[in-house]
Coordinates of C-alpha atoms and ligand atoms in Angstrom, one line a residue:
X1 CA 50.7 62.3 69.3
X2 CA 50.5 59.1 67.6
X3 CA 48.4 59.1 64.5
X4 CA 45.9 56.5 66.0
X5 CA 45.6 58.6 69.0
X6 CA 45.0 61.8 67.2
X7 CA 42.5 60.2 64.7
X8 CA 40.8 58.5 67.7
X9 CA 40.0 62.2 69.2
X10 CA 39.5 63.9 65.8
X11 CA 35.6 64.5 65.7
X12 CA 34.6 63.9 62.1
X13 CA 33.3 67.2 60.4
X14 CA 32.4 68.4 57.0
X15 CA 34.2 71.7 55.9
X16 CA 33.0 74.8 57.2
X17 CA 31.7 76.1 54.3
X18 CA 29.8 73.0 53.5
X19 CA 26.3 74.5 52.2
X20 CA 23.6 73.5 50.1
X21 CA 24.0 74.9 46.4
X22 CA 21.2 76.1 44.5
X23 CA 22.1 73.9 41.6
X24 CA 19.7 71.2 39.9
X25 CA 19.4 69.2 36.5
X26 CA 16.1 67.4 34.8
X27 CA 18.0 64.2 36.0
X28 CA 18.0 65.4 39.5
X29 CA 16.2 62.8 42.2
X30 CA 16.0 60.2 39.3
X31 CA 18.1 56.9 39.1
X32 CA 19.2 54.4 36.5
X33 CA 20.1 50.8 36.7
X34 CA 22.8 50.3 34.1
X35 CA 23.7 46.7 35.2
X36 CA 21.8 44.3 37.5
X37 CA 24.1 45.2 40.3
X38 CA 24.9 48.9 39.1
X39 CA 22.6 51.7 40.0
X40 CA 23.6 55.3 39.9
X41 CA 21.4 58.2 41.4
X42 CA 21.6 61.8 40.3
X43 CA 21.5 64.2 43.3
X44 CA 20.9 67.7 42.1
X45 CA 24.1 67.7 39.4
X46 CA 26.1 64.5 40.8
X47 CA 25.9 61.2 40.6
X48 CA 26.4 58.7 43.4
X49 CA 26.6 55.1 42.6
X50 CA 25.3 52.0 44.5
X51 CA 27.1 48.9 43.7
X52 CA 25.4 45.4 45.0
X53 CA 22.4 43.2 44.0
X54 CA 19.2 45.2 45.0
X55 CA 17.3 43.5 48.0
X56 CA 18.7 42.6 51.6
X57 CA 22.4 41.9 50.3
X58 CA 25.6 43.6 50.7
X59 CA 26.5 46.9 48.8
X60 CA 28.9 49.5 48.5
X61 CA 28.4 53.4 48.0
X62 CA 30.4 55.5 45.5
X63 CA 30.5 59.1 46.4
X64 CA 28.0 61.0 48.6
X65 CA 26.6 63.6 46.8
X66 CA 26.1 67.3 47.2
X67 CA 26.1 69.2 50.7
X68 CA 23.2 68.9 53.1
X69 CA 21.4 65.7 51.1
X70 CA 22.1 62.8 53.3
X71 CA 18.5 62.0 54.1
X72 CA 17.6 61.8 50.5
X73 CA 20.5 59.4 49.8
X74 CA 19.8 57.5 52.7
X75 CA 16.1 57.3 51.3
X76 CA 17.0 56.2 47.8
X77 CA 19.5 53.4 49.2
X78 CA 16.7 52.0 51.5
X79 CA 14.4 51.8 48.5
X80 CA 16.9 49.7 46.9
X81 CA 18.9 47.7 49.6
X82 CA 15.9 47.5 52.0
X83 CA 15.5 49.4 55.5
X84 CA 18.3 49.3 57.9
X85 CA 20.7 47.7 55.1
X86 CA 23.6 50.2 55.4
X87 CA 26.5 49.7 52.6
X88 CA 29.5 47.4 53.7
X89 CA 31.7 50.6 52.9
X90 CA 31.9 54.1 51.1
X91 CA 34.4 54.7 48.5
X92 CA 35.4 58.1 47.3
X93 CA 36.5 58.7 43.8
X94 CA 37.9 62.3 45.0
X95 CA 37.3 64.9 47.8
X96 CA 35.4 67.4 46.0
X97 CA 32.5 69.0 48.0
X98 CA 29.8 67.6 45.4
X99 CA 31.5 63.9 45.8
X100 CA 32.1 64.2 49.8
X101 CA 28.9 66.3 50.5
X102 CA 27.1 63.8 52.9
X103 CA 30.3 61.7 53.9
X104 CA 30.2 62.8 57.5
X105 CA 26.6 62.2 58.0
X106 CA 26.1 58.9 56.1
X107 CA 29.4 57.0 57.7
X108 CA 28.5 58.0 60.9
X109 CA 24.6 57.1 60.5
X110 CA 25.8 53.7 59.0
X111 CA 29.0 53.3 61.0
X112 CA 31.1 52.2 58.0
X113 CA 34.8 53.1 56.9
X114 CA 35.4 55.2 53.9
X115 CA 38.1 54.3 51.6
X116 CA 40.1 56.7 49.2
X117 CA 43.5 57.1 47.3
X118 CA 46.2 58.1 49.8
X119 CA 47.0 61.1 47.5
X120 CA 43.6 62.6 48.3
X121 CA 44.2 62.2 52.4
X122 CA 45.4 65.9 52.9
X123 CA 41.9 67.2 51.8
X124 CA 40.2 64.5 53.7
X125 CA 41.9 64.6 56.8
X126 CA 41.5 68.3 57.6
X127 CA 45.1 68.9 56.4
X128 CA 44.3 71.4 53.7
X129 CA 41.6 72.4 51.3
X130 CA 41.6 72.6 47.3
X131 CA 42.4 75.9 45.4
X132 CA 39.5 77.9 45.1
X133 CA 37.6 77.0 41.8
X134 CA 38.8 79.2 39.0
X135 CA 36.0 81.3 38.5
X136 CA 37.3 83.1 35.5
X137 CA 37.6 80.4 33.2
X138 CA 34.7 80.3 30.2
X139 CA 31.7 79.0 31.2
X140 CA 29.6 82.0 32.2
X141 CA 27.1 81.7 34.9
X142 CA 28.3 78.5 36.3
X143 CA 31.9 79.2 36.4
X144 CA 30.9 82.1 38.3
X145 CA 28.3 80.1 40.5
X146 CA 31.4 78.0 41.3
X147 CA 32.5 80.7 43.6
X148 CA 30.0 79.4 45.9
X149 CA 31.5 75.9 46.1
X150 CA 32.7 74.6 49.2
X151 CA 36.6 74.0 48.9
X152 CA 37.8 73.8 52.3
X153 CA 39.0 70.5 54.0
X154 CA 37.1 67.9 55.4
X155 CA 38.1 65.6 58.3
X156 CA 36.9 62.1 58.3
X157 CA 40.3 60.4 59.5
X158 CA 38.5 58.4 62.2
X159 CA 36.8 56.5 59.3
X160 CA 39.4 56.8 56.4
X161 CA 41.0 53.9 55.0
X162 CA 43.4 53.4 51.9
X163 CA 42.6 52.0 49.0
X164 CA 44.7 48.9 48.7
X165 CA 48.0 48.9 46.6
X166 CA 47.7 47.3 43.1
X167 CA 44.2 47.9 42.2
X168 CA 42.0 45.7 44.1
X169 CA 38.5 47.2 45.4
X170 CA 37.5 46.5 48.8
X171 CA 34.3 44.2 48.8
X172 CA 34.3 44.6 44.9
X173 CA 36.2 41.6 43.8
X174 CA 35.4 42.1 40.2
X175 CA 36.4 45.8 40.2
X176 CA 39.6 47.6 39.9
X177 CA 40.4 51.0 40.8
X178 CA 42.6 53.2 38.2
X179 CA 44.2 56.3 39.3
X180 CA 43.4 59.0 37.3
X181 CA 44.8 62.4 38.9
X182 CA 44.6 65.9 37.2
X183 CA 41.1 66.9 38.0
X184 CA 42.4 66.2 41.9
X185 CA 45.8 64.6 42.8
X186 CA 44.1 61.5 44.1
X187 CA 41.4 60.8 42.1
X188 CA 40.3 57.3 41.0
X189 CA 38.2 55.7 38.7
X190 CA 36.6 51.9 39.0
X191 CA 36.4 49.9 36.1
X192 CA 34.7 46.3 35.5
X193 CA 36.4 44.0 32.6
X194 CA 33.4 41.5 32.8
X195 CA 30.9 44.1 31.0
X196 CA 33.8 46.8 30.4
X197 CA 31.9 49.1 32.7
X198 CA 33.8 52.1 33.9
X199 CA 32.8 55.0 36.6
X200 CA 35.0 57.6 35.6
X201 CA 34.7 59.7 38.4
X202 CA 35.0 63.4 36.7
X203 CA 38.3 62.5 34.8
X204 CA 35.8 62.9 31.8
X205 CA 32.3 63.7 32.4
X206 CA 29.2 63.1 30.2
X207 CA 28.0 66.6 30.3
X208 CA 29.4 69.9 30.0
X209 CA 29.7 70.5 33.6
X210 CA 30.8 74.4 33.2
X211 CA 27.9 75.4 30.8
X212 CA 24.7 76.0 32.7
X213 CA 22.2 75.4 30.3
X214 CA 23.9 72.1 29.5
X215 CA 23.9 71.0 32.9
X216 CA 20.1 71.7 33.6
X217 CA 19.0 69.6 30.5
X218 CA 22.0 67.0 30.6
X219 CA 22.7 67.0 27.1
X220 CA 25.0 63.9 26.9
X221 CA 28.4 64.5 25.5
X222 CA 31.8 63.4 26.5
X223 CA 33.5 66.0 27.8
X224 CA 37.2 66.8 29.7
X225 CA 36.8 67.2 33.5
X226 CA 35.0 70.4 35.1
X227 CA 37.2 73.3 34.2
X228 CA 37.0 75.7 37.1
X229 CA 38.3 72.5 39.7
X230 CA 40.9 70.8 37.6
X231 CA 44.3 71.9 38.6
X232 CA 46.8 69.6 36.1
X233 CA 46.1 69.5 32.6
X234 CA 48.9 67.3 31.8
X235 CA 48.0 64.5 34.2
X236 CA 44.3 64.9 33.3
X237 CA 45.1 64.3 29.7
X238 CA 47.2 61.3 30.7
X239 CA 44.5 60.0 32.8
X240 CA 42.1 60.3 30.0
X241 CA 44.4 58.2 27.8
X242 CA 44.5 55.5 30.4
X243 CA 40.7 55.4 30.7
X244 CA 40.4 55.4 26.9
X245 CA 42.9 52.3 26.7
X246 CA 40.4 50.1 28.7
X247 CA 37.8 50.8 26.2
X248 CA 35.0 51.2 28.2
X249 CA 31.5 49.8 26.8
X250 CA 29.5 51.9 29.2
X251 CA 30.4 54.7 31.5
X252 CA 28.9 56.5 34.5
X253 CA 30.7 59.7 34.9
X254 CA 30.5 62.0 38.2
X255 CA 28.4 64.3 36.1
X256 CA 26.0 63.7 33.4
X257 CA 23.9 60.5 32.1
X258 CA 25.4 57.1 31.3
X259 CA 26.6 56.8 28.0
X260 CA 27.3 53.8 26.0
X261 CA 28.4 52.2 22.7
X262 CA 29.5 54.2 19.7
X263 CA 28.6 57.5 21.1
X264 CA 30.7 56.8 24.0
X265 CA 33.5 55.4 22.0
X266 CA 33.6 58.4 19.4
X267 CA 33.2 60.9 21.9
X268 CA 36.2 59.6 23.7
X269 CA 38.3 59.5 20.7
X270 CA 37.4 63.0 19.8
X271 CA 38.0 64.3 23.1
X272 CA 41.5 62.5 23.5
X273 CA 42.7 63.6 20.1
X274 CA 41.3 67.2 20.8
X275 CA 42.1 67.3 24.4
X276 CA 43.9 70.8 24.5
X277 CA 41.3 72.5 22.5
X278 CA 38.1 70.7 23.8
X279 CA 39.0 70.4 27.5
X280 CA 41.5 72.7 28.5
X281 CA 40.7 76.3 29.2
X282 CA 42.3 78.9 27.1
X283 CA 43.1 80.7 29.9
X284 CA 42.8 80.5 33.7
X285 CA 45.0 80.0 37.4
X286 CA 45.4 76.6 36.3
X287 CA 46.8 76.6 32.6
X288 CA 48.6 79.9 32.7
Ligands
ZN301 ZN1 35.5 66.9 41.1

């Protein structure tokens, strides 16, 4: 069957194991405007990012949050962009459950396309799931809790479109996408040269995502990608270097509060120079 026909017939679906996760943080349900047209909202423990001037104009949603939170995210979007003002598109940084948790509901309700890197397609077209989280890595309770995390494939073929080659970002002229594999094969970051604003996805995060206490209080620190889900640590390091070379002035990561200036620079330098020691687990399925 031709791909178009199959896609047209395939029903959009979240993974069978898409379930509400009992996790939260002090930042949950709060938002912050980092630039006049860039706003992030913390949904439990993950950030969704809205790009566009507030009011009635065009805007783009980056990532879709934790499972079973679509209404909450739509409500926040309405508050910022006006009732009934759907985004022009959704862009996914990668396909992990906490970034695609509401992609089916939101893209259907808004009737919009979803863009992602083609290397992430297998996980977004029902072809395969990610490896189960490695619950043996250090990190105590949270790594154990990650056993609950959905990791099966979702299928959004009907609405999925590839990001253009070369780094252009659909509908966002000033932005470029940067391939940052390691945490997942087709993960992307987004960067805007004008104010050196970086959306790092989970290539690096600004909270220690595998320490329960730090997630709860959202203590800011530059940290490597969440350990229990990162499958290629050599690529993860290369991706971090790529982002450091951009010399970001401000970052909004997939997890944690935004960071800027000296604290960000220092944190990035330190993490890159001591990557094996600080980021990589000492043991675990994805390093041995
Ligand atoms: Zn992730």
